[in-house]
Tab-separated table of C-alpha atoms and ligand atoms in Angstrom:
chain	number	residue	atom	x	y	z
A	1	UNK	CA	-0.041	0.121	-0.156
A	2	UNK	CA	1.559	3.682	-0.210
A	3	UNK	CA	1.826	6.025	1.736
A	4	UNK	CA	-0.668	8.014	-0.132
A	5	UNK	CA	-3.957	6.128	0.094
A	6	UNK	CA	-8.023	7.053	-0.539
A	7	UNK	CA	-8.495	8.148	3.069
A	8	UNK	CA	-5.616	10.249	3.169
A	9	UNK	CA	-6.694	12.064	-0.088
A	10	UNK	CA	-10.288	11.533	1.854
A	11	UNK	CA	-9.036	14.212	4.968
A	12	UNK	CA	-7.379	16.221	2.626
A	13	UNK	CA	-11.211	16.630	1.197
A	14	UNK	CA	-11.922	17.232	4.189
A	15	UNK	CA	-9.486	19.838	5.745
A	16	UNK	CA	-9.649	21.727	2.212
A	17	UNK	CA	-6.020	21.845	0.790
A	18	UNK	CA	-5.274	20.483	-2.561
A	19	UNK	CA	-4.083	17.112	-3.945
A	20	UNK	CA	-1.083	17.192	-6.318
A	21	UNK	CA	-1.300	15.052	-9.330
A	22	UNK	CA	1.246	15.034	-12.768
A	23	UNK	CA	1.195	12.418	-15.322
A	24	UNK	CA	4.103	9.749	-14.664
A	25	UNK	CA	5.008	7.146	-16.461
A	26	UNK	CA	8.880	5.307	-15.861
A	27	UNK	CA	10.080	4.846	-13.144
A	28	UNK	CA	12.773	8.206	-12.928
A	29	UNK	CA	10.205	10.638	-13.556
A	30	UNK	CA	8.177	8.722	-10.614
A	31	UNK	CA	11.310	9.096	-8.060
A	32	UNK	CA	11.553	12.587	-9.559
A	33	UNK	CA	8.658	14.088	-8.627
A	34	UNK	CA	7.955	11.862	-5.486
A	35	UNK	CA	10.887	14.066	-3.931
A	36	UNK	CA	8.341	16.963	-5.763
A	37	UNK	CA	6.013	15.324	-3.068
A	38	UNK	CA	3.373	15.207	-5.909
A	39	UNK	CA	1.032	12.719	-4.402
A	40	UNK	CA	-0.824	10.965	-6.815
A	41	UNK	CA	1.089	10.125	-10.202
A	42	UNK	CA	-1.047	9.584	-12.554
A	43	UNK	CA	-0.238	6.379	-15.316
A	44	UNK	CA	-2.211	8.464	-17.923
A	45	UNK	CA	-3.421	6.760	-21.776
A	46	UNK	CA	-1.392	10.871	-22.613
A	47	UNK	CA	1.164	8.544	-23.470
A	48	UNK	CA	-0.756	7.346	-26.756
A	49	UNK	CA	0.612	10.726	-27.600
A	50	UNK	CA	3.504	12.068	-25.517
A	51	UNK	CA	5.478	8.261	-26.155
A	52	UNK	CA	4.264	6.885	-29.038
A	53	UNK	CA	4.316	10.196	-31.007
A	54	UNK	CA	0.087	9.366	-31.592
A	55	UNK	CA	-2.832	12.137	-32.388
A	56	UNK	CA	-5.514	10.882	-30.510
A	57	UNK	CA	-4.950	7.728	-27.061
A	58	UNK	CA	-7.045	4.758	-29.110
A	59	UNK	CA	-4.554	3.469	-29.825
A	60	UNK	CA	-3.067	3.017	-26.313
A	61	UNK	CA	-3.353	-1.011	-26.159
A	62	UNK	CA	-3.985	-2.614	-21.565
A	63	UNK	CA	-0.514	-4.086	-21.792
A	64	UNK	CA	1.800	-0.445	-22.739
A	65	UNK	CA	-0.234	0.782	-19.619
A	66	UNK	CA	0.465	-2.636	-17.863
A	67	UNK	CA	4.167	-1.377	-18.818
A	68	UNK	CA	4.575	1.466	-17.383
A	69	UNK	CA	3.080	1.209	-14.229
A	70	UNK	CA	4.993	-1.299	-13.497
A	71	UNK	CA	7.764	1.177	-14.122
A	72	UNK	CA	6.546	3.811	-12.409
A	73	UNK	CA	5.818	1.779	-9.335
A	74	UNK	CA	9.849	0.585	-9.280
A	75	UNK	CA	10.646	4.288	-9.318
A	76	UNK	CA	7.777	5.304	-6.859
A	77	UNK	CA	8.090	5.979	-3.095
A	78	UNK	CA	4.668	6.815	-1.067
A	79	UNK	CA	2.376	7.766	-3.813
A	80	UNK	CA	-1.095	6.501	-5.087
A	81	UNK	CA	-0.828	5.598	-8.478
A	82	UNK	CA	-3.929	5.691	-10.777
A	83	UNK	CA	-3.604	4.289	-13.971
A	84	UNK	CA	-6.278	4.311	-16.809
A	85	UNK	CA	-8.039	1.771	-18.729
A	86	UNK	CA	-7.650	2.711	-22.435
A	87	UNK	CA	-10.052	2.598	-25.035
A	88	UNK	CA	-12.605	-0.198	-25.069
A	89	UNK	CA	-10.683	-1.983	-22.629
A	90	UNK	CA	-13.874	-1.909	-19.850
A	91	UNK	CA	-16.573	-1.534	-22.548
A	92	UNK	CA	-17.763	-4.898	-21.018
A	93	UNK	CA	-17.470	-5.921	-17.540
A	94	UNK	CA	-15.130	-8.424	-18.241
A	95	UNK	CA	-13.536	-6.787	-19.879
A	96	UNK	CA	-13.172	-4.437	-17.732
A	97	UNK	CA	-12.783	-7.654	-15.128
A	98	UNK	CA	-9.735	-8.452	-16.643
A	99	UNK	CA	-8.233	-5.757	-18.072
A	100	UNK	CA	-8.302	-3.966	-13.920
A	101	UNK	CA	-6.660	-6.664	-12.764
A	102	UNK	CA	-4.035	-6.334	-15.385
A	103	UNK	CA	-3.499	-3.283	-14.148
A	104	UNK	CA	-3.683	-3.572	-10.073
A	105	UNK	CA	-1.166	-6.410	-10.152
A	106	UNK	CA	0.845	-3.992	-11.939
A	107	UNK	CA	0.306	-1.837	-9.173
A	108	UNK	CA	-1.833	0.806	-10.049
A	109	UNK	CA	-3.548	1.909	-6.823
A	110	UNK	CA	-6.516	2.421	-8.018
A	111	UNK	CA	-7.552	2.775	-11.962
A	112	UNK	CA	-9.302	5.269	-14.071
A	113	UNK	CA	-12.595	4.893	-16.978
A	114	UNK	CA	-13.655	8.283	-19.617
A	115	UNK	CA	-18.076	8.836	-19.432
A	116	UNK	CA	-20.480	9.436	-17.291
A	117	UNK	CA	-23.132	7.750	-15.402
A	118	UNK	CA	-23.841	5.081	-17.862
A	119	UNK	CA	-20.376	3.933	-16.666
A	120	UNK	CA	-21.827	3.247	-12.986
A	121	UNK	CA	-23.022	-0.367	-13.148
A	122	UNK	CA	-19.213	-0.672	-13.890
A	123	UNK	CA	-17.918	1.369	-10.559
A	124	UNK	CA	-19.649	-0.347	-8.736
A	125	UNK	CA	-18.474	-4.114	-10.037
A	126	UNK	CA	-14.787	-3.004	-9.633
A	127	UNK	CA	-15.165	-1.056	-6.659
A	128	UNK	CA	-16.971	-5.194	-5.092
A	129	UNK	CA	-14.050	-6.784	-6.724
A	130	UNK	CA	-11.486	-4.380	-4.358
A	131	UNK	CA	-10.848	-1.679	-7.651
A	132	UNK	CA	-10.928	2.207	-6.060
A	133	UNK	CA	-12.122	3.413	-9.168
A	134	UNK	CA	-11.544	7.254	-10.752
A	135	UNK	CA	-14.166	9.131	-13.367
A	136	UNK	CA	-12.781	10.951	-15.626
A	137	UNK	CA	-16.023	13.681	-17.231
A	138	UNK	CA	-16.167	16.473	-19.362
A	139	UNK	CA	-13.587	16.380	-22.123
A	140	UNK	CA	-12.808	12.956	-21.801
A	141	UNK	CA	-10.064	11.784	-25.482
A	142	UNK	CA	-10.959	9.033	-25.638
A	143	UNK	CA	-14.329	9.584	-27.257
A	144	UNK	CA	-13.172	12.718	-29.874
A	145	UNK	CA	-15.028	11.450	-32.185
A	146	UNK	CA	-18.094	11.291	-31.198
A	147	UNK	CA	-17.175	15.355	-29.382
A	148	UNK	CA	-15.846	16.333	-32.886
A	149	UNK	CA	-12.660	18.392	-31.013
A	150	UNK	CA	-11.270	18.565	-28.133
A	151	UNK	CA	-13.739	20.960	-26.799
A	152	UNK	CA	-14.875	22.845	-23.110
A	153	UNK	CA	-17.872	19.885	-22.234
A	154	UNK	CA	-20.580	21.938	-20.151
A	155	UNK	CA	-20.889	25.087	-21.208
A	156	UNK	CA	-24.279	25.094	-21.676
A	157	UNK	CA	-27.332	24.610	-18.993
A	158	UNK	CA	-28.635	20.918	-19.652
A	159	UNK	CA	-25.121	19.884	-19.882
A	160	UNK	CA	-23.746	20.692	-17.187
A	161	UNK	CA	-27.478	20.101	-15.075
A	162	UNK	CA	-26.668	16.953	-17.265
A	163	UNK	CA	-23.127	16.057	-15.740
A	164	UNK	CA	-23.800	17.474	-12.076
A	165	UNK	CA	-26.678	14.620	-12.104
A	166	UNK	CA	-23.913	12.552	-13.945
A	167	UNK	CA	-21.228	13.319	-10.713
A	168	UNK	CA	-23.545	12.364	-7.635
A	169	UNK	CA	-24.518	9.408	-9.882
A	170	UNK	CA	-21.414	8.078	-10.258
A	171	UNK	CA	-20.606	8.285	-6.395
A	172	UNK	CA	-23.721	7.021	-5.424
A	173	UNK	CA	-22.911	3.837	-7.287
A	174	UNK	CA	-19.336	3.696	-5.166
A	175	UNK	CA	-16.723	6.145	-6.635
A	176	UNK	CA	-13.659	6.477	-5.471
A	177	UNK	CA	-13.002	10.128	-6.975
A	178	UNK	CA	-13.823	12.238	-10.083
A	179	UNK	CA	-11.639	14.511	-12.893
A	180	UNK	CA	-12.809	17.155	-14.883
A	181	UNK	CA	-11.229	18.316	-17.971
A	182	UNK	CA	-11.732	21.793	-19.467
A	183	UNK	CA	-15.447	21.705	-17.873
A	184	UNK	CA	-16.543	25.625	-16.723
A	185	UNK	CA	-14.497	27.206	-13.475
A	186	UNK	CA	-17.675	27.764	-11.796
A	187	UNK	CA	-19.536	24.104	-13.272
A	188	UNK	CA	-16.407	22.130	-11.873
A	189	UNK	CA	-17.090	24.382	-8.408
A	190	UNK	CA	-20.489	23.289	-8.163
A	191	UNK	CA	-20.166	19.677	-8.531
A	192	UNK	CA	-17.510	19.461	-6.246
A	193	UNK	CA	-19.729	21.373	-3.094
A	194	UNK	CA	-22.161	18.505	-4.531
A	195	UNK	CA	-19.615	15.198	-3.490
A	196	UNK	CA	-18.113	14.013	-0.775
A	197	UNK	CA	-15.574	12.227	-2.822
A	198	UNK	CA	-12.297	14.707	-3.881
A	199	UNK	CA	-12.538	16.143	-7.674
A	200	UNK	CA	-9.713	16.596	-9.490
A	201	UNK	CA	-9.793	19.081	-12.394
A	202	UNK	CA	-7.350	20.500	-15.423
A	203	UNK	CA	-9.310	23.077	-16.856
A	204	UNK	CA	-11.140	22.729	-14.926
A	205	UNK	CA	-10.409	25.940	-12.837
A	206	UNK	CA	-8.495	26.404	-8.993
A	207	UNK	CA	-11.428	25.407	-7.060
A	208	UNK	CA	-11.998	21.728	-7.797
A	209	UNK	CA	-10.225	19.445	-4.995
A	210	UNK	CA	-7.166	19.769	-6.625
A	211	UNK	CA	-5.250	19.762	-10.233
A	212	UNK	CA	-3.894	17.075	-12.832
A	213	UNK	CA	-1.474	18.372	-15.906
A	214	UNK	CA	0.688	15.613	-18.207
A	215	UNK	CA	3.731	16.130	-17.361
A	216	UNK	CA	5.492	17.392	-20.962
A	217	UNK	CA	3.074	20.239	-20.583
A	218	UNK	CA	3.759	21.498	-17.729
A	219	UNK	CA	8.263	20.735	-18.787
A	220	UNK	CA	7.504	22.984	-21.329
A	221	UNK	CA	7.105	20.284	-24.018
A	222	UNK	CA	5.070	19.666	-26.621
A	223	UNK	CA	4.561	18.111	-30.060
A	224	UNK	CA	2.719	20.371	-32.464
A	225	UNK	CA	4.201	23.568	-30.536
A	226	UNK	CA	0.725	24.776	-29.557
A	227	UNK	CA	0.389	23.960	-25.311
A	228	UNK	CA	-3.543	24.351	-23.512
A	229	UNK	CA	-4.680	27.513	-22.126
A	230	UNK	CA	-5.273	25.544	-18.494
A	231	UNK	CA	-1.712	24.116	-19.289
A	232	UNK	CA	0.924	26.132	-17.433
A	233	UNK	CA	5.266	26.213	-18.142
A	234	UNK	CA	6.461	25.272	-14.746
A	235	UNK	CA	10.557	25.150	-15.681
A	236	UNK	CA	10.187	29.276	-16.995
A	237	UNK	CA	12.327	31.100	-14.851
A	238	UNK	CA	13.961	27.594	-13.329
A	239	UNK	CA	17.060	25.191	-13.661
A	240	UNK	CA	16.253	21.771	-12.957
A	241	UNK	CA	13.307	19.275	-14.013
A	242	UNK	CA	12.818	19.400	-9.512
A	243	UNK	CA	12.601	22.416	-9.368
A	244	UNK	CA	9.801	23.062	-11.525
A	245	UNK	CA	7.947	19.818	-9.829
A	246	UNK	CA	8.211	21.069	-6.458
A	247	UNK	CA	6.811	25.055	-7.518
A	248	UNK	CA	3.536	22.851	-9.184
A	249	UNK	CA	3.025	21.416	-5.820
A	250	UNK	CA	3.659	24.783	-3.759
A	251	UNK	CA	1.699	26.790	-6.600
A	252	UNK	CA	-1.018	23.842	-6.099
A	253	UNK	CA	-0.892	23.675	-2.551
A	254	UNK	CA	-1.209	27.181	-2.565
A	255	UNK	CA	-4.114	27.730	-4.662
A	256	UNK	CA	-2.525	30.885	-7.343
A	257	UNK	CA	-2.594	27.340	-9.684
A	258	UNK	CA	-4.137	27.426	-11.817
A	259	UNK	CA	-4.613	31.134	-12.675
A	260	UNK	CA	-8.051	32.644	-13.633
A	261	UNK	CA	-6.863	32.760	-17.305
A	262	UNK	CA	-5.717	29.009	-17.633
A	263	UNK	CA	-9.882	28.254	-17.221
A	264	UNK	CA	-13.636	28.434	-19.092
A	265	UNK	CA	-17.073	29.764	-18.631
A	266	UNK	CA	-19.902	28.472	-19.870
B	1	LIG	O1	-4.293	10.914	-19.750
B	1	LIG	C1	-3.765	11.614	-19.254
B	1	LIG	O2	-3.408	12.464	-19.417
B	1	LIG	C2	-4.902	12.281	-18.570
B	1	LIG	C3	-5.030	13.872	-17.904
B	1	LIG	C4	-5.380	14.416	-19.002
B	1	LIG	C5	-6.512	13.480	-17.114
B	1	LIG	O3	-6.161	11.399	-18.176
């Protein structure tokens, strides 16, 4: 068991102390993130883009995920390891169980799936079988072809009402955590207030219980040369990666990152 457990995250939410999360795909960065005090290492399927060079997360396999989870586990020193179940690896409950077994046995402590209230049965089943689940809502990159691009979600009142209801339904189904991506800051704040479980944001304002960024983005590394609005380059003005990671932790804890300029309105 890691030093940072679900109980730690729940108590950080209760105390109003922000939770720090970064994506992480290998042992050296796991070690470096832990030194900086990052509490949750997300082995994200964003590795399909930042490590493998694909233009989406869809080509990533469960085998790829297991390989990187095992690498992160070897460098981890007390952080919680959260891992993505990749595209179509939880399309049926049978697939969800066998994919989850592979990632938990590789070293994950919690798994993340993308969607909304339609995942309630999957969440319930995995939780009953010993797998804590984080549900990634809002902009769900595995559904980029349905969404028609990487766009802010929940901007109109119907979508916002649906997202609030979905968050509550997922909490009731046993979700351990929610992650909101590219959601108007005000809506993210309402959802964070409405549920007792921790809510992590990316492009969702500073009122969520914690923040996550893609490691390469916050280190100023980009294949396309473009950077989303919600990203801050923490390497700017720093002379080491360690200093950039520490600055991220400090700014999330002090609620100086994200600033208003990193968020979206309805
Ligand atoms: O895969 C990933 O890196 C993610 C983050 C964008 C939250 O899910």
